Amino acid sequence: MVLLFLSLVMCSTVMAQTPGTVIKGTVTDDKGVTLPGATVSVKGAPVRTITDINGKYSINVPPGGKTLVFTFIGMDTQEVLIGTKTTINVALQLSSTALTDVVVIGYGEQKRGDVNGAIASVSAKDIAEIPQPSIDQMLQGKAAGVTVTQNSGGPGSATSVHIRGISSFTGSEPLYVIDGVAIEGNSQGGVQLTRPGGGQEETTVSPLAQLNPNDIESIDVLKDASATAIYGSRASNGVVIITTKKGKNGSAKIDYDFWYGLQSQGKFLKVMNLPQYATLENSLADDFGVGRRIEFSDPSILGPGTNWQNAIFQTAPEQSHTLSISGGKDNTDYYISAGYFNQDGTIVGFSFNRYTFHATVNSQVKDWFKVGTSFSANQSNESVGEGNSTGVIYNALLAAPDAAVYNADGTYAAPFTPPGGLPEGGPNPVQQALNITNTLLRSNVQGSLYGDIKFTKDLTLHSEADGNFDWSNAKTFLPTYSYGATGSVPAFQNQQAVLNEYNASDNYWNWVEHLNYNHTFGKKNVVTALVGHEVWESTYDGIQATTKGFTAGNTLQTLNLGTQTTDNLGEPKGSTSMESYLARVIYTYDDKYSLTATDRRDQSSNFAPGHQIGYFPGVAVSWRISQEPFMASINQTINNLKLRVGYGTVGNSNIQQYAYGSAITPVTTGLGTGFSFANFNNPNVTWETDIQKNIGLDFSILNNRIDGSIDAFDKTSKNFLFQQPLPAFLGGGTGEYSSAGVVQPPYVNAGEIQNKGIEFSITSRNIQDKDFKWSTTLIFSHYTNTVLSLNGFPAIIGSVNSGGGAIIPVTRTAVGGPVGEFYGYKIQGIVSTQAELENLATHPQNVTGSPSVVTSDRTVANGVYLGDLEYQGNNNGAPNTQYALGNPNPDFTYSITNTFNYQDFDLSIFLTGSYGGKILNALDFQLEALDGLYSNQLAAAGNYWTPSNPNSTIPAPRATFGNNNTVMSDRFLESASFLRLQNIRLGYNLPARYAKYIKMNTVKLFVSGQNLYVFTKYSGLDPEVGSFNQNPTLMNVDNGRYPIPRVITFGLNAQF
Amino acid sequence: MKKHIKYLIGIGAMIGVATTGCKKDFFNRPPANESTVGTYYQTTPEVQASTNILYAAPWFGFNGKAFLATSELLSGNARCYVGTDPEFGAYSNYTEGNATPVVTSTWNSLYTVIAQANALLNNLPTAAPASVPASVVNNALGEAHLMRAAAYFYLVRIFGNVPIITNPTAFVGTFQTVPTNPVTDIYKFMIIDLQFAEANCTPGVASTGHVSSASASGLLAKVYLYEQDYMDAKKEAEKVINSGEFGLLGVDIAGLTYNNLFQIQYNNNKESMIAMQWSSNAGYGFGNQIQSVVALNSTITGTGDGYAELGPTFDLQDAFKAAGDKVRLHGTIMLPGDVYPEIDKATGGYTVPLNASAQGTASGVKKYVVGTPADNNNETAFQATSGNTYIMRYADVYLIEAEAILGLSANPGQGHGIDTNATSSDPTALKYINLVRQRAGLTAKTSFSYRDLIKERRLEFALEGDYWYDLQRIDGFNSSTHPTAEAIIGTENKGDSYGATAPTYTNYTVNHTYIIPTDAQFIIPIPITDVEADPNLVKPPVKYNFN
């Protein structure tokens, strides 16, 4: 795009000089905004001019000139017959064909129509006015083959982006390249949240949360290996290239973009109110043989109790401001912007804010030399509550309705505590959310600087240095506290405050040089070639410090105020480096046949000498069928038809530094520093290789009214890198949630995972009237994920921590099935007759590890009694058969966008959906467990099986956690299918003629509703849960995940 | 010149690439913040520090709930409500199965100790240079052999047949076929390990926290005793006694008491033979978590924890009272009204509330409860204290000696337990059992039965991780039937109490609950997580190849 623009600038020096008719006029866009720099030429004559700063032009038309041609980048070229007119004003329309858009392909760019690989692009206008805080979230439903799920609805939280399925266990997030700066999507290095204690919580952070989406010009997703091979070993999960905005020639523009939104929780779970809870507690007490609580003797007289969901969820505001100034003059263009974003969480205690600064300058210094820079500085501040199974939502759902949030005196309340006993319920979730400090302050500076030297018309050298520098300060402060119900001893008390800080710095730099050659031989042979060299290094270093015992109180939370004898220090530190050589040739014949061939050689420090080097070739060919003579007769119907075929290999080296050897890690012991043998080594560990095949068809039909692409792919990763799970008897294993001292299993190259799929995107311009336009875009993606081999290793088990402490195996990744397939028992039914019970007495179940016995004592964990679950495949007391219970991957995902324009109004309706996957409602391990006192349950659980309620599908209460009824079974699986009304937006463009009165070029107002409704059968809070800590074996496990809020937004975009 | 400047710059840039083209070092990136197997073990201090790990973090998963649940809940020393603790509630009625979290923690943690010991044993001999004295290397190897045996001793008692692993890397590719080895082979293996430790560990160093040669002899004596090899048990016990390295606090070491054994300031006292060595500074996973599990409330701990998840059974309380044992009762169990000056010193000492009642037992656990950070020079924190956990202390050696003498005279025969009525009035045996009683303020016995001895062991080691294993072996080494133990457990009331009211709270009624384990429930099944990885673990054991 820059090159085209420059050529325009240079052409402007050729002024029309021949005397003739003078035609004047103004060129505007379809909104009436004047267009400076538009080219006006006379058809068939070497005369051209460009419009001035106000969009005005004046051209001398030589005798014989009959037609004026108006062109402007991104707009349809328009021809106007001169006739007798002397003033010709035109309004150019936005390009209706995507063929001329520029696509960034990695170390270069290409016109969309010339691309041979599978690349999906999203431009600024596709995501404009979608009030999302982060770019990855905006990609959702916008590009075929890209599955985007928010791992949490919390402010600033990480998102999972999977391109064409999951092909690796070491992270399946793509590589992001932002103006040349590569950022690994898989969280690594230093920046992460700290945690106050044990438990399973999200600690990964979003690599993109710090960018202001308003600064983005385009996003190009390189999907197949023929496109990504140029990124070699960094591209196994695809590449997302993000290009920021640049200034355009002409007068400076000032843009102000603002939106304000109100977020709220759209769905609540029906848990028991106090009378229901009291009734349940009474019957549980009877069942478990403990006394009833006196205060519950008559549940009917009790009030509704505390609604804990109301106590933790809130309506929360968010707002975004971006001010940008851009323009260009004298061969220099610039874009500078500043942004502020602030978001409170819909759960108390969560918030996120961000300041962003961005600048881009490009200058053609000499006719042979161009330089440019892009630079961002951002800071974000994130505050989180505790998450998932130890977190606020989890505790709020289980919190007993007889406990208050606050005591009458304003202090935090807690469940009643019998003297010397345990409190009759869990901690106060509101106290947890508000009292504990858990923050992450991140500062980031990112920049690139390049110079282009043009040796000849055809040969250019591009040199570029990029850097990305992150500093973060994660901090957890657990204050002293003491709280309890009025009249009982404090249930929860802490006299020792604890501060944990983690200051990390991550530094990344790369340097790339490439020579580019571009020449047309004869008239039809176009060759573009590139050879290059790149080197990068990524280092991280952090200081981890803990101290305790703040005699000065809870207000000042700094390390120097703790008791020094309690200090504990750590310093995570490491680095990775890579050197690469790259080459690419693109050859096109007659605009019909095209070939792209690439190769890359990578050398990575993550492997032992002798295993460091890998080669990653790729090739793609295309045939533009519509250019063939035999298509000429129908080229009004079929405007463009192009067939693409690609093949390539890419790799993955994303493992821990020095995983090939064995480290000796320092560990604190009572005898001084101890040294722990850290891991099994594997000196032979090397590249993972992904082989990808792609066939695609691009088309435009019916006078470009309908265009689209269809791609089918086969992506197979071989010898993938993963940490081979080992049984605990070889290297030890996690005990009481601590894995300190465990000898970690080795990283190995093993197995084969295949993703096959089909995806398409179609845009139809249904109505193209002057006043009314309607277009529809449909995006569809389907893939099947299959593990072809684990190299003889047994299945990989994924486990969740289901609160209360139990670690429950829930997924199993085995040959023939998908990654992270749910696995467990299948329910036959409820044991509801004496005959069934007697059958079980002779055929004992064995789902908890010891064969069940028929008993009348309901406190026996492996006993079976009327009202218990019976599982399928009971085989005489041997372990019962476990089954693959379902696939977390959807059968397909889809999105539909309808856009309507009527005069100055536009309306878009955007729906996204997912069909066919399963979701594990892991909250129900507790919420419907009926296995203990003092925790609330779903209201529906009260309808459990009793002899007088024989048709219930909910088993009768059983004491003890992990009893027969709460093992992993299809009871907890639900359909994850959903259709989300993701966004409805109504915009109004103040007509330019009015905008002028307030000295503005454009004024746009919009109102938008996001996540307005979710059509789903899922009974939990939100059917879209992503992967836990980006772990592919724990997809679609809802363990108290922060649900995505509903947001109503009002926005304004003004251009001066 | 001007025309060529672009070529010069361009060529310059490309030369830059060529000359800076990465050197080998650029790709050699060993860890920046830790040593590697190739660079560690090079100096005497490094070799000495290499064994520290064997006393700490790897034991963590066993130390807390597993340690207590196995020995105390199963034996009837402690109780809890089944429904209120999801992690070990099932232990209170023998239904822990193979998937209860604490079962997994037990297995994982003990094998973590073994893994670290194996790593040391496999790497140290080849990595250490000649400049490190052989005695230093051998002492470290001896410590590793001892700790490996200590972990196997718990494993074999809890799970029965388990796999013996010495070189785990050999099984990385074939772990799904690793069999278990029979109990008898595991005992043989432990004896070999302990004999190595006895021969190679430096004598006289146990007060540093590291095990000494006599520590190995002590554990060896206990292993022999379990095997009913009374001759060797006696021989090894006497080695320990004759070493003079250890003494009983309050008997051999004047001025100290039984209660002092379980306070942080007396870590590594003269009675401590083998102990886990914790630090409160690094938080969860590195400190002793027992206090947080058992302390009555967070007033005692001052750190927000103190969950009273176990209560001493009325049966245990009655056993102390029946013996007239006030000293050990005070050091083991908090009774309403008891005063502990060493806890909550800031308020003048802790008085147990009259209505204190952990798990309905009208009492709370005292052993290993140490108090607030202020009481302990800041050596306690949330779920972490610096207090040691004993694996073996010297009083055990005295009682082993006494039992070995009784065993030799009763001569029950292999696989049969000593008759509980068998008595001894051997003066040596009496001397040692009476030394233990003397500290407890009890009168000297003139003869004792096997039942008396087991009762003595129960009171001495109550809530300290031992009694269940005594009950398990009372019917003989590796016995698959447990009539005597079941009879004893059948008399133990595990019930709670109700109805206590102000002001005295002594007017409660005790529920009577008797739960008797089946013979099969004397062994806990191997955790499902490992069985799924290696189905051979639940097949019959295979003889271990000692060559």
JSON list of C-alpha atoms in Angstrom, two decimals, chain A residues 149 151 160-162 165-173 186-187 202 204 237 652 654 688 717 720-723 753 755 783 785 787 796-800 810-814 817-822 886-890 918 1025-1037:
[
{"chain": "A", "resi": 149, "resn": "THR", "atom": "CA", "xyz": [-12.52, -18.28, 22.82]},
{"chain": "A", "resi": 151, "resn": "ASN", "atom": "CA", "xyz": [-10.64, -18.11, 28.62]},
{"chain": "A", "resi": 160, "resn": "SER", "atom": "CA", "xyz": [-7.32, -18.71, 23.23]},
{"chain": "A", "resi": 161, "resn": "VAL", "atom": "CA", "xyz": [-6.83, -18.35, 19.50]},
{"chain": "A", "resi": 162, "resn": "HIS", "atom": "CA", "xyz": [-6.61, -21.64, 17.66]},
{"chain": "A", "resi": 165, "resn": "GLY", "atom": "CA", "xyz": [-7.48, -26.86, 15.51]},
{"chain": "A", "resi": 166, "resn": "ILE", "atom": "CA", "xyz": [-4.98, -27.99, 18.07]},
{"chain": "A", "resi": 167, "resn": "SER", "atom": "CA", "xyz": [-1.76, -29.56, 16.94]},
{"chain": "A", "resi": 168, "resn": "SER", "atom": "CA", "xyz": [0.47, -29.39, 19.94]},
{"chain": "A", "resi": 169, "resn": "PHE", "atom": "CA", "xyz": [0.53, -29.90, 23.68]},
{"chain": "A", "resi": 170, "resn": "THR", "atom": "CA", "xyz": [3.06, -27.20, 24.38]},
{"chain": "A", "resi": 171, "resn": "GLY", "atom": "CA", "xyz": [0.64, -24.46, 23.52]},
{"chain": "A", "resi": 172, "resn": "SER", "atom": "CA", "xyz": [-1.53, -24.00, 20.48]},
{"chain": "A", "resi": 173, "resn": "GLU", "atom": "CA", "xyz": [-1.61, -20.23, 20.30]},
{"chain": "A", "resi": 186, "resn": "ASN", "atom": "CA", "xyz": [1.76, -18.95, 24.19]},
{"chain": "A", "resi": 187, "resn": "SER", "atom": "CA", "xyz": [2.44, -17.31, 27.46]},
{"chain": "A", "resi": 202, "resn": "GLU", "atom": "CA", "xyz": [-5.63, -18.69, 35.65]},
{"chain": "A", "resi": 204, "resn": "THR", "atom": "CA", "xyz": [-1.56, -16.67, 32.10]},
{"chain": "A", "resi": 237, "resn": "ASN", "atom": "CA", "xyz": [0.11, -22.77, 15.17]},
{"chain": "A", "resi": 652, "resn": "ASN", "atom": "CA", "xyz": [7.78, -25.79, 16.77]},
{"chain": "A", "resi": 654, "resn": "ASN", "atom": "CA", "xyz": [8.53, -24.00, 22.03]},
{"chain": "A", "resi": 688, "resn": "GLU", "atom": "CA", "xyz": [8.30, -30.73, 16.05]},
{"chain": "A", "resi": 717, "resn": "SER", "atom": "CA", "xyz": [1.97, -32.51, 13.34]},
{"chain": "A", "resi": 720, "resn": "PHE", "atom": "CA", "xyz": [5.35, -33.13, 18.49]},
{"chain": "A", "resi": 721, "resn": "LEU", "atom": "CA", "xyz": [6.97, -31.79, 21.57]},
{"chain": "A", "resi": 722, "resn": "PHE", "atom": "CA", "xyz": [5.44, -32.61, 24.84]},
{"chain": "A", "resi": 723, "resn": "GLN", "atom": "CA", "xyz": [6.30, -33.44, 28.34]},
{"chain": "A", "resi": 753, "resn": "ILE", "atom": "CA", "xyz": [-1.96, -35.31, 15.59]},
{"chain": "A", "resi": 755, "resn": "ASN", "atom": "CA", "xyz": [-6.48, -31.75, 11.97]},
{"chain": "A", "resi": 783, "resn": "TYR", "atom": "CA", "xyz": [-12.22, -29.40, 11.61]},
{"chain": "A", "resi": 785, "resn": "ASN", "atom": "CA", "xyz": [-8.93, -33.30, 15.50]},
{"chain": "A", "resi": 787, "resn": "VAL", "atom": "CA", "xyz": [-4.54, -38.15, 17.63]},
{"chain": "A", "resi": 796, "resn": "ILE", "atom": "CA", "xyz": [-2.59, -38.42, 28.50]},
{"chain": "A", "resi": 797, "resn": "ILE", "atom": "CA", "xyz": [-4.89, -37.59, 31.36]},
{"chain": "A", "resi": 798, "resn": "GLY", "atom": "CA", "xyz": [-6.18, -34.10, 32.03]},
{"chain": "A", "resi": 799, "resn": "SER", "atom": "CA", "xyz": [-7.39, -33.49, 35.57]},
{"chain": "A", "resi": 800, "resn": "VAL", "atom": "CA", "xyz": [-9.30, -30.73, 37.25]},
{"chain": "A", "resi": 810, "resn": "VAL", "atom": "CA", "xyz": [-11.69, -35.75, 33.30]},
{"chain": "A", "resi": 811, "resn": "THR", "atom": "CA", "xyz": [-10.07, -35.96, 29.89]},
{"chain": "A", "resi": 812, "resn": "ARG", "atom": "CA", "xyz": [-8.05, -38.53, 28.14]},
{"chain": "A", "resi": 813, "resn": "THR", "atom": "CA", "xyz": [-6.06, -37.93, 25.01]},
{"chain": "A", "resi": 814, "resn": "ALA", "atom": "CA", "xyz": [-5.66, -41.26, 23.29]},
{"chain": "A", "resi": 817, "resn": "GLY", "atom": "CA", "xyz": [-9.63, -39.69, 19.59]},
{"chain": "A", "resi": 818, "resn": "PRO", "atom": "CA", "xyz": [-9.30, -35.93, 19.76]},
{"chain": "A", "resi": 819, "resn": "VAL", "atom": "CA", "xyz": [-7.03, -34.02, 22.10]},
{"chain": "A", "resi": 820, "resn": "GLY", "atom": "CA", "xyz": [-8.68, -33.52, 25.47]},
{"chain": "A", "resi": 821, "resn": "GLU", "atom": "CA", "xyz": [-11.55, -35.97, 24.94]},
{"chain": "A", "resi": 822, "resn": "PHE", "atom": "CA", "xyz": [-13.80, -36.31, 27.95]},
{"chain": "A", "resi": 886, "resn": "GLY", "atom": "CA", "xyz": [-17.42, -36.61, 24.18]},
{"chain": "A", "resi": 887, "resn": "ASN", "atom": "CA", "xyz": [-15.31, -34.21, 22.26]},
{"chain": "A", "resi": 888, "resn": "PRO", "atom": "CA", "xyz": [-14.70, -30.68, 23.47]},
{"chain": "A", "resi": 889, "resn": "ASN", "atom": "CA", "xyz": [-14.04, -29.60, 19.89]},
{"chain": "A", "resi": 890, "resn": "PRO", "atom": "CA", "xyz": [-17.13, -28.38, 18.07]},
{"chain": "A", "resi": 918, "resn": "LYS", "atom": "CA", "xyz": [-19.27, -31.05, 24.73]},
{"chain": "A", "resi": 1025, "resn": "VAL", "atom": "CA", "xyz": [-15.06, -21.43, 28.33]},
{"chain": "A", "resi": 1026, "resn": "GLY", "atom": "CA", "xyz": [-11.86, -21.83, 26.28]},
{"chain": "A", "resi": 1027, "resn": "SER", "atom": "CA", "xyz": [-8.88, -23.69, 27.64]},
{"chain": "A", "resi": 1028, "resn": "PHE", "atom": "CA", "xyz": [-7.79, -23.59, 31.22]},
{"chain": "A", "resi": 1029, "resn": "ASN", "atom": "CA", "xyz": [-4.46, -21.73, 31.33]},
{"chain": "A", "resi": 1030, "resn": "GLN", "atom": "CA", "xyz": [-4.24, -22.39, 27.57]},
{"chain": "A", "resi": 1031, "resn": "ASN", "atom": "CA", "xyz": [-3.86, -26.11, 28.29]},
{"chain": "A", "resi": 1032, "resn": "PRO", "atom": "CA", "xyz": [-5.22, -28.01, 25.27]},
{"chain": "A", "resi": 1033, "resn": "THR", "atom": "CA", "xyz": [-6.10, -31.07, 27.35]},
{"chain": "A", "resi": 1034, "resn": "LEU", "atom": "CA", "xyz": [-8.42, -28.98, 29.50]},
{"chain": "A", "resi": 1035, "resn": "MET", "atom": "CA", "xyz": [-10.69, -27.43, 26.92]},
{"chain": "A", "resi": 1036, "resn": "ASN", "atom": "CA", "xyz": [-14.33, -26.71, 27.68]},
{"chain": "A", "resi": 1037, "resn": "VAL", "atom": "CA", "xyz": [-14.01, -27.40, 31.37]}
]
